[in-house]
Short mmCIF file of C-alpha atoms and ligand atoms in Angstrom, two decimals:
data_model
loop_
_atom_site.label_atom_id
_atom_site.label_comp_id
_atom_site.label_asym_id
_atom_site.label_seq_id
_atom_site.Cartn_x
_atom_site.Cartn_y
_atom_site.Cartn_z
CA UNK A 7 -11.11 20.04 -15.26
CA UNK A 8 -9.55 17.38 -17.67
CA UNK A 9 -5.85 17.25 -17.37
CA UNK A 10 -4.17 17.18 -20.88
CA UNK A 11 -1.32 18.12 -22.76
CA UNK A 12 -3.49 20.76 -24.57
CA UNK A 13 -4.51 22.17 -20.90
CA UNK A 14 -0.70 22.41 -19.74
CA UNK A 15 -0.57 24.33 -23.22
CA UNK A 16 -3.59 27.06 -22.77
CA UNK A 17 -2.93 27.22 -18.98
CA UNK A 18 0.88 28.16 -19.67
CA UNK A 19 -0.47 30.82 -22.47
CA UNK A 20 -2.81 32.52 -19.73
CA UNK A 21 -0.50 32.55 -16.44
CA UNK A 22 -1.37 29.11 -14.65
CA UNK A 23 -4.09 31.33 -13.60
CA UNK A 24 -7.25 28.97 -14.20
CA UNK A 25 -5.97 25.50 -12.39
CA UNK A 26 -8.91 24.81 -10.49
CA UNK A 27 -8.59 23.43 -6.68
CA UNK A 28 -7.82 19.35 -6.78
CA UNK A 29 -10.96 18.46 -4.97
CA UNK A 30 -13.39 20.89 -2.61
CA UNK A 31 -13.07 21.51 0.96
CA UNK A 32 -16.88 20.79 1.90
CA UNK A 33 -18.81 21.05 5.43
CA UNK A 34 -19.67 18.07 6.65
CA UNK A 35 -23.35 17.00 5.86
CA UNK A 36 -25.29 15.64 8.83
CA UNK A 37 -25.69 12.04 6.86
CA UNK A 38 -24.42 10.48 4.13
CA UNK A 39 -25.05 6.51 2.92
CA UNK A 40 -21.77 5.66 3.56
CA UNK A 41 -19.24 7.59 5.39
CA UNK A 42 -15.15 5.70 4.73
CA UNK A 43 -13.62 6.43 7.58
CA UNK A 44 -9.30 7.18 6.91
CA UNK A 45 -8.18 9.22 3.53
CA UNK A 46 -5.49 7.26 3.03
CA UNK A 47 -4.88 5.29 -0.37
CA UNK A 48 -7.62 2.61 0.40
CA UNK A 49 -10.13 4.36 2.09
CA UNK A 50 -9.98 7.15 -1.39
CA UNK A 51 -9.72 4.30 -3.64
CA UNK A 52 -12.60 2.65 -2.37
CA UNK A 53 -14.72 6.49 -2.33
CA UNK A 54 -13.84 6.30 -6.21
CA UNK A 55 -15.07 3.08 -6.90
CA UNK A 56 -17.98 3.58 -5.20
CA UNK A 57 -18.91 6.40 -6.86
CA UNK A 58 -17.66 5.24 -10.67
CA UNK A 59 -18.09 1.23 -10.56
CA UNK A 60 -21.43 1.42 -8.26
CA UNK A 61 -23.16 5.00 -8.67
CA UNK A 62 -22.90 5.67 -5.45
CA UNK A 63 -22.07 9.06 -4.78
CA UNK A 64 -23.67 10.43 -1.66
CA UNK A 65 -20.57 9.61 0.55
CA UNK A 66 -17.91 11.08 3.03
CA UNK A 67 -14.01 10.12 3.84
CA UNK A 68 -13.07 11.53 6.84
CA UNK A 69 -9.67 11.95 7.35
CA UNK A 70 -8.28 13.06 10.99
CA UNK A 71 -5.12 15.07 9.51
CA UNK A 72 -4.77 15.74 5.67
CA UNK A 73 -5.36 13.51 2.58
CA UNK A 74 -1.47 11.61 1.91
CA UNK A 75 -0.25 12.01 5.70
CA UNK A 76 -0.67 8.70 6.12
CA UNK A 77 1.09 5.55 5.40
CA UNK A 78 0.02 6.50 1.50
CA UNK A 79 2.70 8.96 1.15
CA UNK A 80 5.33 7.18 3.47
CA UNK A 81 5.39 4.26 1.76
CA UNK A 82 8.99 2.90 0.01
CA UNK A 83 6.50 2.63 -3.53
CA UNK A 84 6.48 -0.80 -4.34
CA UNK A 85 3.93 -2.70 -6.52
CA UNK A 86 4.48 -6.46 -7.62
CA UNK A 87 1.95 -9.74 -7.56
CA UNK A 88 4.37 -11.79 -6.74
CA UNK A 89 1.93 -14.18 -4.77
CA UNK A 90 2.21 -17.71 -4.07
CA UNK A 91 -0.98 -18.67 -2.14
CA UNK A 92 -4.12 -18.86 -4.23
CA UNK A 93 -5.85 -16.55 -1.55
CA UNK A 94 -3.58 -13.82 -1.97
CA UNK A 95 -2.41 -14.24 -5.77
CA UNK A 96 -5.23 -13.84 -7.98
CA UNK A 97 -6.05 -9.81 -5.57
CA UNK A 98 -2.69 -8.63 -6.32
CA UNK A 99 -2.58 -9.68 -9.99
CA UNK A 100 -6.29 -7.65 -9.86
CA UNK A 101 -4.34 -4.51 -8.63
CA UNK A 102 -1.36 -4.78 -10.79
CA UNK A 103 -3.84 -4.84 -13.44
CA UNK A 104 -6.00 -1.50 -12.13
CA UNK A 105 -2.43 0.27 -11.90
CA UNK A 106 -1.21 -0.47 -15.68
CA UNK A 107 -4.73 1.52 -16.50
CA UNK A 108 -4.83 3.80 -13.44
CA UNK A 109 -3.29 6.75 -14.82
CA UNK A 110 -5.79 6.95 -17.68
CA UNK A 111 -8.40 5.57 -15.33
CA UNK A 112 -8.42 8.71 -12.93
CA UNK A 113 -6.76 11.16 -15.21
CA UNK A 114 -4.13 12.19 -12.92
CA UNK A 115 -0.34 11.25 -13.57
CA UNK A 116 1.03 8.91 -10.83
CA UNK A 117 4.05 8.26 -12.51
CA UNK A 118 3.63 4.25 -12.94
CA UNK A 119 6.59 3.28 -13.39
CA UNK A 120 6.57 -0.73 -14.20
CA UNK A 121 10.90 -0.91 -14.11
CA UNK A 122 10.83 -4.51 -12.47
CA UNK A 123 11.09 -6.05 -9.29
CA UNK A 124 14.05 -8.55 -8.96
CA UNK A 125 14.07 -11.04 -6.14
CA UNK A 126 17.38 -12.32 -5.05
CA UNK A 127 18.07 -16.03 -3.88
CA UNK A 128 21.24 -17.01 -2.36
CA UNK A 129 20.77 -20.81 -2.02
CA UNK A 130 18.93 -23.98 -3.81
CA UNK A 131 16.02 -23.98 -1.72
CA UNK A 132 15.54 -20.63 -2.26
CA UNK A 133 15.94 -21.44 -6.03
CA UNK A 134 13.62 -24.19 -5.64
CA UNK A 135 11.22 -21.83 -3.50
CA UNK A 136 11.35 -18.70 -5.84
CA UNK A 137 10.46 -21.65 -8.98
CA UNK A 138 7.63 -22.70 -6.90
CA UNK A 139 6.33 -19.47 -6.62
CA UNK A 140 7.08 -18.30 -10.40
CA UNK A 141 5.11 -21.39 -11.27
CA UNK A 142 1.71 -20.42 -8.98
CA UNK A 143 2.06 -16.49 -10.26
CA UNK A 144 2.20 -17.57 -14.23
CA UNK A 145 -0.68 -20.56 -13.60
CA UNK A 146 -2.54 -16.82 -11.74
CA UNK A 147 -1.90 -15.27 -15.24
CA UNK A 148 1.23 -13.15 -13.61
CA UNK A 149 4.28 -12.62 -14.91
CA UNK A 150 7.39 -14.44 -13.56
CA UNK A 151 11.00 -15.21 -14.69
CA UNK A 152 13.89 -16.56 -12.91
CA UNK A 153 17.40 -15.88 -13.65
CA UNK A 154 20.35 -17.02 -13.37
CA UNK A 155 24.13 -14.91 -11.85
CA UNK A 156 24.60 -13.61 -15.16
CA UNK A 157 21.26 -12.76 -16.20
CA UNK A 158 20.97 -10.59 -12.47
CA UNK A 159 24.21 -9.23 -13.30
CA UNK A 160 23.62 -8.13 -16.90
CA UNK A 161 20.66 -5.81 -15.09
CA UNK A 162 22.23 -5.00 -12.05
CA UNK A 163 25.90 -4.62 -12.39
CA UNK A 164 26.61 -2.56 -9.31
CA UNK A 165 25.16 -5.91 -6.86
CA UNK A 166 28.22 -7.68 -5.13
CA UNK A 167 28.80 -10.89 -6.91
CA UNK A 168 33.00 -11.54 -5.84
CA UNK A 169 33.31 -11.37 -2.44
CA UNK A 170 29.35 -11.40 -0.56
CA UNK A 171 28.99 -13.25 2.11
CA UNK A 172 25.84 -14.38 0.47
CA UNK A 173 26.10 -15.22 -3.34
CA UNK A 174 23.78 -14.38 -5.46
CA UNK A 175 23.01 -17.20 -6.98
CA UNK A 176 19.47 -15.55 -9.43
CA UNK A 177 16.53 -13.98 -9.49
CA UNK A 178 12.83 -14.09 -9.44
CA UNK A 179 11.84 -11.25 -11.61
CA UNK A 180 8.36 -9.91 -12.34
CA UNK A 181 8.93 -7.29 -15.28
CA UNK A 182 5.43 -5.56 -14.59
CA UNK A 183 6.21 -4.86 -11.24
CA UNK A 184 7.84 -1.64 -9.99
CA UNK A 185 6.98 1.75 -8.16
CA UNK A 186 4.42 4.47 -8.26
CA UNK A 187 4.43 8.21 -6.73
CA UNK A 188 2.65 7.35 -3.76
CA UNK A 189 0.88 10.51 -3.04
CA UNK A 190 0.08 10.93 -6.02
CA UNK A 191 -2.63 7.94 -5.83
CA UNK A 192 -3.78 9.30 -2.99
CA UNK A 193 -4.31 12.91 -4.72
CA UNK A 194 -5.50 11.43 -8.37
CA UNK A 195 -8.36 9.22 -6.18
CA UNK A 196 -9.50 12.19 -4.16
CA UNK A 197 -9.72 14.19 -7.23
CA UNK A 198 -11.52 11.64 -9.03
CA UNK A 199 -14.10 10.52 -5.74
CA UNK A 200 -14.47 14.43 -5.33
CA UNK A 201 -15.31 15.12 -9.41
CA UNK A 202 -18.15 12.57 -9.11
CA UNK A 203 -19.65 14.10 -5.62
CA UNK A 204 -17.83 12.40 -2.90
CA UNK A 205 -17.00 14.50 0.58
CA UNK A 206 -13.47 14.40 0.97
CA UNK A 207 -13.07 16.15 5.10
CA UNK A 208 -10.06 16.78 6.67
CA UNK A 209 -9.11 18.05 9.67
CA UNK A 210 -12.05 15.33 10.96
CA UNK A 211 -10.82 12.56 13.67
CA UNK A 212 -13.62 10.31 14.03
CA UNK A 213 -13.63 9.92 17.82
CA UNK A 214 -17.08 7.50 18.14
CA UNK A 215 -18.82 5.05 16.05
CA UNK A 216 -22.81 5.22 16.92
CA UNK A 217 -24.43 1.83 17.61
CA UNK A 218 -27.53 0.92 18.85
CA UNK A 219 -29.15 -2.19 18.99
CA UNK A 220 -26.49 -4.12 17.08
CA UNK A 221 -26.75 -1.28 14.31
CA UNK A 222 -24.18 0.94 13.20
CA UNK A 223 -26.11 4.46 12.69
CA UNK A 224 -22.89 6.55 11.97
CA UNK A 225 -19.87 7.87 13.83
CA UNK A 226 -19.23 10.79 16.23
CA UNK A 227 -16.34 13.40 14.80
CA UNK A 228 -14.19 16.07 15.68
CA UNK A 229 -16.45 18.26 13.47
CA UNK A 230 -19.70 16.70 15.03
CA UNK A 231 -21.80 13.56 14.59
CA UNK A 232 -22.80 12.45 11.62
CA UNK A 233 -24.73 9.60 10.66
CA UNK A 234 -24.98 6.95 7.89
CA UNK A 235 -26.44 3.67 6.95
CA UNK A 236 -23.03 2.11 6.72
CA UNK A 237 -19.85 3.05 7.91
CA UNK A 238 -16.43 1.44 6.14
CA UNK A 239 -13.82 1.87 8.46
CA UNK A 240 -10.27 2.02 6.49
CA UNK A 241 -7.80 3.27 8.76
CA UNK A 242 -4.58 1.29 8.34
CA UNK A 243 -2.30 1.62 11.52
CA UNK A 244 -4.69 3.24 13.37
CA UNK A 245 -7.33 -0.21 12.90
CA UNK A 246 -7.12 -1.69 16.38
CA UNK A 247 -7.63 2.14 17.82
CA UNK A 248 -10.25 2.99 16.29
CA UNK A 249 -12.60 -0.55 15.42
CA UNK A 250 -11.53 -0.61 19.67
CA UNK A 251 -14.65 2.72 19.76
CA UNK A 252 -17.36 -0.28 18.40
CA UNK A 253 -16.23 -2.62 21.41
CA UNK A 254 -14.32 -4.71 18.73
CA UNK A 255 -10.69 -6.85 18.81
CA UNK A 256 -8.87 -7.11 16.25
CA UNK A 257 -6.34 -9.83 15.02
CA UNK A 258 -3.51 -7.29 14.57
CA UNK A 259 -0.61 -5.16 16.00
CA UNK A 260 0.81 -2.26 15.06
CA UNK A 261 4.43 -1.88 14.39
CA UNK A 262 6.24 0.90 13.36
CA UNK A 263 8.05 0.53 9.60
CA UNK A 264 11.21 2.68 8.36
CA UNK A 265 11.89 4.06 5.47
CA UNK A 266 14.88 5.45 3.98
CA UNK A 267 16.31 8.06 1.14
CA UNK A 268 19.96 8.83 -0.05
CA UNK A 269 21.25 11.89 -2.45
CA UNK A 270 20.58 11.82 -5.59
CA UNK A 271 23.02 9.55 -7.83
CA UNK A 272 23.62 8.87 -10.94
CA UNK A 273 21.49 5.67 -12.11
CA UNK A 274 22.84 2.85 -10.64
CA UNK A 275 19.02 0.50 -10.35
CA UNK A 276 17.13 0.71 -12.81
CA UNK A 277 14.19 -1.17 -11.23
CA UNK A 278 13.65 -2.83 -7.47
CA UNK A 279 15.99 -5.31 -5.79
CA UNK A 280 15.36 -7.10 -2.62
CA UNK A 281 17.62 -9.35 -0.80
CA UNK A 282 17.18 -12.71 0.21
CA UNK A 283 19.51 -13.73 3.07
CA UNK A 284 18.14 -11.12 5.36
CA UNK A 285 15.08 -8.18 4.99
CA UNK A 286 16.36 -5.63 2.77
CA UNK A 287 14.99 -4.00 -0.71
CA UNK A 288 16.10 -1.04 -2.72
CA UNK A 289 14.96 1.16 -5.65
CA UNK A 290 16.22 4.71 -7.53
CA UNK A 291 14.00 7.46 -7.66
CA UNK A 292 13.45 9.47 -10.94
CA UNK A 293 15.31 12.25 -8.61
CA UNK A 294 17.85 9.80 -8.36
CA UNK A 295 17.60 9.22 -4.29
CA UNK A 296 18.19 5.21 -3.25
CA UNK A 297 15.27 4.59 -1.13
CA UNK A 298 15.28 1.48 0.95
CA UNK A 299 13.68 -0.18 3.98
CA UNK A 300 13.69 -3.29 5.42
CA UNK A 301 11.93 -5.00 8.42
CA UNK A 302 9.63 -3.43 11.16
CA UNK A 303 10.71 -2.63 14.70
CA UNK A 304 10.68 -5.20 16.65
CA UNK A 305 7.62 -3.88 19.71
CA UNK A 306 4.36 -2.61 18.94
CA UNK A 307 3.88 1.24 19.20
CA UNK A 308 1.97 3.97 17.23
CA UNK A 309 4.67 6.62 17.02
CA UNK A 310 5.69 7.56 13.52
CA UNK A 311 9.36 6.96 14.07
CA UNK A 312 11.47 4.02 14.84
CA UNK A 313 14.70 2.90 16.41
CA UNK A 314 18.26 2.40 15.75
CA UNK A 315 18.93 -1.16 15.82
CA UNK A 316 16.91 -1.06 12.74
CA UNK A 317 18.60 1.45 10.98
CA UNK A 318 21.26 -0.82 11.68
CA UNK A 319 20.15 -4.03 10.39
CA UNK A 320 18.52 -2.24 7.62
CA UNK A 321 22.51 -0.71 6.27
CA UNK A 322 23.63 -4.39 6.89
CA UNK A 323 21.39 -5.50 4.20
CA UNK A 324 22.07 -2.93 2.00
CA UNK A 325 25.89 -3.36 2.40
CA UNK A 326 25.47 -7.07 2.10
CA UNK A 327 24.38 -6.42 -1.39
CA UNK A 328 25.01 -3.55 -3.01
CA UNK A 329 28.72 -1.87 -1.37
CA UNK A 330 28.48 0.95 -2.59
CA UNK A 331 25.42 2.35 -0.93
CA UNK A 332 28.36 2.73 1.96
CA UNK A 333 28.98 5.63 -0.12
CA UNK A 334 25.83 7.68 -0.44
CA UNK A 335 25.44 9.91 2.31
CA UNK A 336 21.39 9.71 3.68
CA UNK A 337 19.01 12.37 3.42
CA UNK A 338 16.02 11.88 5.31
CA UNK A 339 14.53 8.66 7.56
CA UNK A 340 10.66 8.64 8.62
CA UNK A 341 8.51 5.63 10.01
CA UNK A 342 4.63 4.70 9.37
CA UNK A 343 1.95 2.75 11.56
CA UNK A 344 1.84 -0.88 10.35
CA UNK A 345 -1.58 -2.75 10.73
CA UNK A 346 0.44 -6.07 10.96
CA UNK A 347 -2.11 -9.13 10.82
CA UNK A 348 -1.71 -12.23 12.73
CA UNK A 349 -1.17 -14.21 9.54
CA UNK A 350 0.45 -11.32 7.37
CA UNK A 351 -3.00 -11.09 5.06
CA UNK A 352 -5.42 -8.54 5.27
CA UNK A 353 -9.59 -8.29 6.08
CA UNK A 354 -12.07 -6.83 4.17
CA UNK A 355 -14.94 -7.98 5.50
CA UNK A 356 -18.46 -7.04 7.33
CA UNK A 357 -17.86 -7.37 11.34
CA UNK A 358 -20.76 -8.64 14.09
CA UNK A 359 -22.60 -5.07 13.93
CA UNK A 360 -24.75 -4.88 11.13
CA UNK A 361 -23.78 -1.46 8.87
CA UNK A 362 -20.05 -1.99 10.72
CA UNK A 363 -17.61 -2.61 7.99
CA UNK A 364 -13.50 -2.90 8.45
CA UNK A 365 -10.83 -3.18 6.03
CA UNK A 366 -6.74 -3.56 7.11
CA UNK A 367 -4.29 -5.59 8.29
CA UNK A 368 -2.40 -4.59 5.24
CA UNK A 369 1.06 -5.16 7.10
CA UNK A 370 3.70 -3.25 4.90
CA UNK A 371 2.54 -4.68 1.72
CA UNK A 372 -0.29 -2.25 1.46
CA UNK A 373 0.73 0.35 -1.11
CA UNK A 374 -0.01 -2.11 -3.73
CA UNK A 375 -3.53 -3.54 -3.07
CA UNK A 376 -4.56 0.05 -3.14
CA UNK A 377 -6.34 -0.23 -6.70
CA UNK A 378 -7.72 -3.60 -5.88
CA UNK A 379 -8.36 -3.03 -1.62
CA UNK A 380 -10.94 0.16 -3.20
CA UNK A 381 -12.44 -2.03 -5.81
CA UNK A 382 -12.96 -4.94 -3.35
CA UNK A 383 -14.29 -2.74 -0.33
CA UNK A 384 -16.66 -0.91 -3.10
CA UNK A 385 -18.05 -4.02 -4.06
CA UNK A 386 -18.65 -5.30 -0.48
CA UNK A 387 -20.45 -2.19 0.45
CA UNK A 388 -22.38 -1.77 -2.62
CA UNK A 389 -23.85 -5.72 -3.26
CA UNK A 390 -23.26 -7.08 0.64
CA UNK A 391 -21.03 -9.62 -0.83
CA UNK A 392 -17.38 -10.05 -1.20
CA UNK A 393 -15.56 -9.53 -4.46
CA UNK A 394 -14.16 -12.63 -6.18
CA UNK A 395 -10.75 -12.42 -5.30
CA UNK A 396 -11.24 -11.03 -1.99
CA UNK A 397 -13.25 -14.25 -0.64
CA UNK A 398 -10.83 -15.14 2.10
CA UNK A 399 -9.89 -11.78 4.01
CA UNK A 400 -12.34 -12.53 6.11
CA UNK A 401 -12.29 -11.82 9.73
CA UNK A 402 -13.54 -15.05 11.30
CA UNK A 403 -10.61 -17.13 9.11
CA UNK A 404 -8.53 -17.70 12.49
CA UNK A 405 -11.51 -19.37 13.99
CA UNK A 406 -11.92 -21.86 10.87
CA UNK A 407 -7.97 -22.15 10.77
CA UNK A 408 -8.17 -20.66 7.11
CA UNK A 409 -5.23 -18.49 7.65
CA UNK A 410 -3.51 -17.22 4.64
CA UNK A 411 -0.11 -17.53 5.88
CA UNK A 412 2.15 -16.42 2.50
CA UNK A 413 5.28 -16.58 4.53
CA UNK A 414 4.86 -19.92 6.65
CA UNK A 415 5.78 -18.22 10.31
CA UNK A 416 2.49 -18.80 12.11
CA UNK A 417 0.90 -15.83 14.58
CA UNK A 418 4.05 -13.81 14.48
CA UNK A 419 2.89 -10.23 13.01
CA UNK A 420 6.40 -9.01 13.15
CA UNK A 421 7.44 -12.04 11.21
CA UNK A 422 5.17 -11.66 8.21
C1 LIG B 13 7.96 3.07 5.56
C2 LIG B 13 6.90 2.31 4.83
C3 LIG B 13 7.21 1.63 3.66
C4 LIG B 13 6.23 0.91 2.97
N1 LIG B 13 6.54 0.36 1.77
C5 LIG B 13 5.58 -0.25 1.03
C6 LIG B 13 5.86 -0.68 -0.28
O1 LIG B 13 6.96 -0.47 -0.80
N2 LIG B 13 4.88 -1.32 -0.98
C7 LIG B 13 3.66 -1.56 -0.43
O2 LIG B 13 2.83 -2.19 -1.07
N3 LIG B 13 3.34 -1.09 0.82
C8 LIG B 13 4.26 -0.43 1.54
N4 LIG B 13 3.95 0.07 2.79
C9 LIG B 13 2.61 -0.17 3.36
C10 LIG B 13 1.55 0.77 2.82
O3 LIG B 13 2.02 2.09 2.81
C11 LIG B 13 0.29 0.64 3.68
O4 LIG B 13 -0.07 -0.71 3.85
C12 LIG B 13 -0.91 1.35 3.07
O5 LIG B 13 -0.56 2.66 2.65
C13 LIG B 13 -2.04 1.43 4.09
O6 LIG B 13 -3.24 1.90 3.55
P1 LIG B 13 -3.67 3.46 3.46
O7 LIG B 13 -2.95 4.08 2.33
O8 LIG B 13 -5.12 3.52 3.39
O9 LIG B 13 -3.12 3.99 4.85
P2 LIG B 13 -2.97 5.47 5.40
O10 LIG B 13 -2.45 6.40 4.36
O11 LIG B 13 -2.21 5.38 6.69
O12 LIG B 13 -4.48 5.86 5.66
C14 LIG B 13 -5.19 5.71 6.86
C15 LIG B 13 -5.72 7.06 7.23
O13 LIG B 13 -6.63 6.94 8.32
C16 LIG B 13 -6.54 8.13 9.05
N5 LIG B 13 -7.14 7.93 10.37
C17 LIG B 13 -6.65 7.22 11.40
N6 LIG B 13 -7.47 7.28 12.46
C18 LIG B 13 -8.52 8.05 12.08
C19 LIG B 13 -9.70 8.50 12.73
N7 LIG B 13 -9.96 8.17 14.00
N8 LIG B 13 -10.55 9.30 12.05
C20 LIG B 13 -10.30 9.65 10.75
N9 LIG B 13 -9.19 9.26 10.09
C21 LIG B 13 -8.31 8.47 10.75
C22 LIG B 13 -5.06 8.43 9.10
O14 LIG B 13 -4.80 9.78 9.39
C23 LIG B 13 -4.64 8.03 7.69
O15 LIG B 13 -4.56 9.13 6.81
C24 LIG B 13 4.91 0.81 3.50
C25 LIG B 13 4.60 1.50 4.68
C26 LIG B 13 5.57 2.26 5.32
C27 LIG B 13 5.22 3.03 6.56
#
């Protein structure tokens, strides 16, 4: 069923009586030629592509719980591109560009939302730093402009500029960036994967990946075994748990990330701020809610739910900022499972068993590569070889020292 203005028309004429299922609830087959392993935003994204850039059709996602459970629909909804290292740069400018046609793309609205992403410096360095990194985005064809205390004010009047302890001195904005309903990617690719043929399973924990010989020959399931002649594992937090069932270590931790959302106010943002003195960023809903975040608990752990001192730091940043979100009483607090990478990049790559393939280490930056992580991870499994701008997530890079370290901390996953 094609979504349409005309359909929202005839179906309010007959009773909303004739909206058809989003996608099918299918038995698992016995085989498939590739089974994705994780319906979360990558591993649905990367079903789609399959099946509309490649032909490829006769596929399964299995997802242990249901389809947007996952760190897809816990995210804080922030896309940008604002890259500095050519390794990372030129795959995010890629997704930006998939989102600005996405909605059209899978004919489902996602609510794009391209309202800006402003970030703060509070120092000349910074200023220098944030030029730097203007510079590489705009040579990568990406958007980039850096203002001044007037010109952040003139967008963002309700920011402290009198009495902060950290001035704002500017800005490095990227105009295209902003937010996107983040379940509703995950719903618009399973609708689209599932329209062309792809198995979308839930309710089915992949508890085994068969190998024999070196080969990957499919995985064992909640639901049974099924096999295939390759297996793309996409599974986010849940990476080192599950790549662990092929005998396989990982360069990654998993931390658990909080997110945040006040009542609804009046606008007060109209696009995303993040500060730069400590880990903080902010942005309005359409409902009006101020959701926020900021850095990852400090200990590795799978549980969905974090810690105080957090919460803590997390309300220092905002009140370093932005007063009066003092004010605005909270609403609701959750936490996801953070692949965090040694180097803060992610992998999407073939591993050392042949039919094996793994894509993560996403970190909390992950919401935004969905588009591009699919497209990539499509193209790897469909031609063998990597995608263009995905050349360096590759999983051996720590043994060549090719690291792709955007933030300059070294093998600190909860610094990145
Ligand atoms: C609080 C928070 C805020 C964030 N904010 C942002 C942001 O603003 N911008 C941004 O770009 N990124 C953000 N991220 C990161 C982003 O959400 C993730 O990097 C990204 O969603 C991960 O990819 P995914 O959607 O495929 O993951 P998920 O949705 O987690 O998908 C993985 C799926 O695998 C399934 N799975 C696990 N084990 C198995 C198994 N054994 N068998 C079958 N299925 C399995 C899980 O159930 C899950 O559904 C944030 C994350 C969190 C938690």
């Amino acid at each position: 069923m094609k979504y349409s203005a005309l359909q929202i028309f005839i179906q309010g004429l007959t009773g909303n009586k004739s909206w058809k299922p989003v996608w099918r609830e299918p038995e698992p087959k016995s085989g498939y030629d590739i089974i994705v392993v994780g319906g979360g935003g990558h591993g649905l994204a990367t079903a789609y592509y399959l099946a509309k850039e490649f032909g490829i059709t006769n596929i399964a996602v299995l997802e242990k719980g249901w389809i947007g459970g996952g760190n897809v629909g816990r995210n804080t909804t922030i896309i940008r591109s604002n890259y500095l290292l050519p390794g990372n740069q030129p795959f995010y400018e890629l997704s930006m560009k998939l989102w600005e046609g996405l909605e059209q793309d899978f004919n489902y609205n996602a609510m794009v939302s391209q309202r800006g992403i402003l970030n703060l410096f509070h120092s000349d360095p910074q200023h220098d730093a944030f030029v730097r990194r203007a510079n590489a985005m705009r040579m990568a064809g990406a958007d980039a402009q850096i203002l001044d205390t007037d010109g952040v004010r003139e967008l963002y009047p309700y920011l402290d500029f009198e009495n902060a302890r950290f001035p704002i001195k500017g800005g490095l904005l990227q105009p295209r960036g902003g937010t996107v309903r983040h379940d509703a990617v995950a719903w618009g690719y399973a609708r689209g994967a599932d329209s062309r043929g792809v198995d979308i399973i839930q309710n089915c924990e992949v508890t085994g990946i068969k190998i024999r010989n070196g080969i990957c020959s499919g995985v064992e399931t909640t639901r049974g075994t099924i096999s295939a002649k390759k297996v793309a594992v996409c599974v986010a937090g849940s990476s080192s748990r599950v790549m662990e069932k092929a005998g396989l270590r990982l360069p990654i931790e998993s931390h658990v990330l909080q997110a945040f959302v006040t009542e609804g106010l009046k606008p007060v943002l109209p696009g995303v701020v993040t500060f730069g003195a400590g880990h903080f960023y902010v942005s309005q809903s359409d409902k009006g809610g101020l959701v926020f975040g900021g850095d990852i608990d400090g200990y590795n752990t799978y549980a969905q739910r974090g810690n105080l001192p957090v919460v803590e730091d997390v309300c220092e940043g905002g009140m370093a900022i932005m007063p009066l979100i003092g004010r605005a009483r909270l609403l609701r607090m959750w936490g996801g499972v953070m692949d965090m990478s040694m180097d803060g990049s992610p992998f999407i790559d073939k591993t050392s068993i042949e039919g094996l393939h793994f894509n993560g280490g996403w970190c909390y930056g992950g919401f935004k590569a969905t588009p591009a992580s699919g497209m990539c991870y499509a193209h790897l499994l469909a031609t063998g070889k990597p995608h263009p701008v995905a050349t360096e997530f590759r999983l051996d890079r720590f043994k060549r020292g090719a690291m792709i370290d955007e933030k300059g901390v070294g093998a600190q996953p909860n610094l990145h």
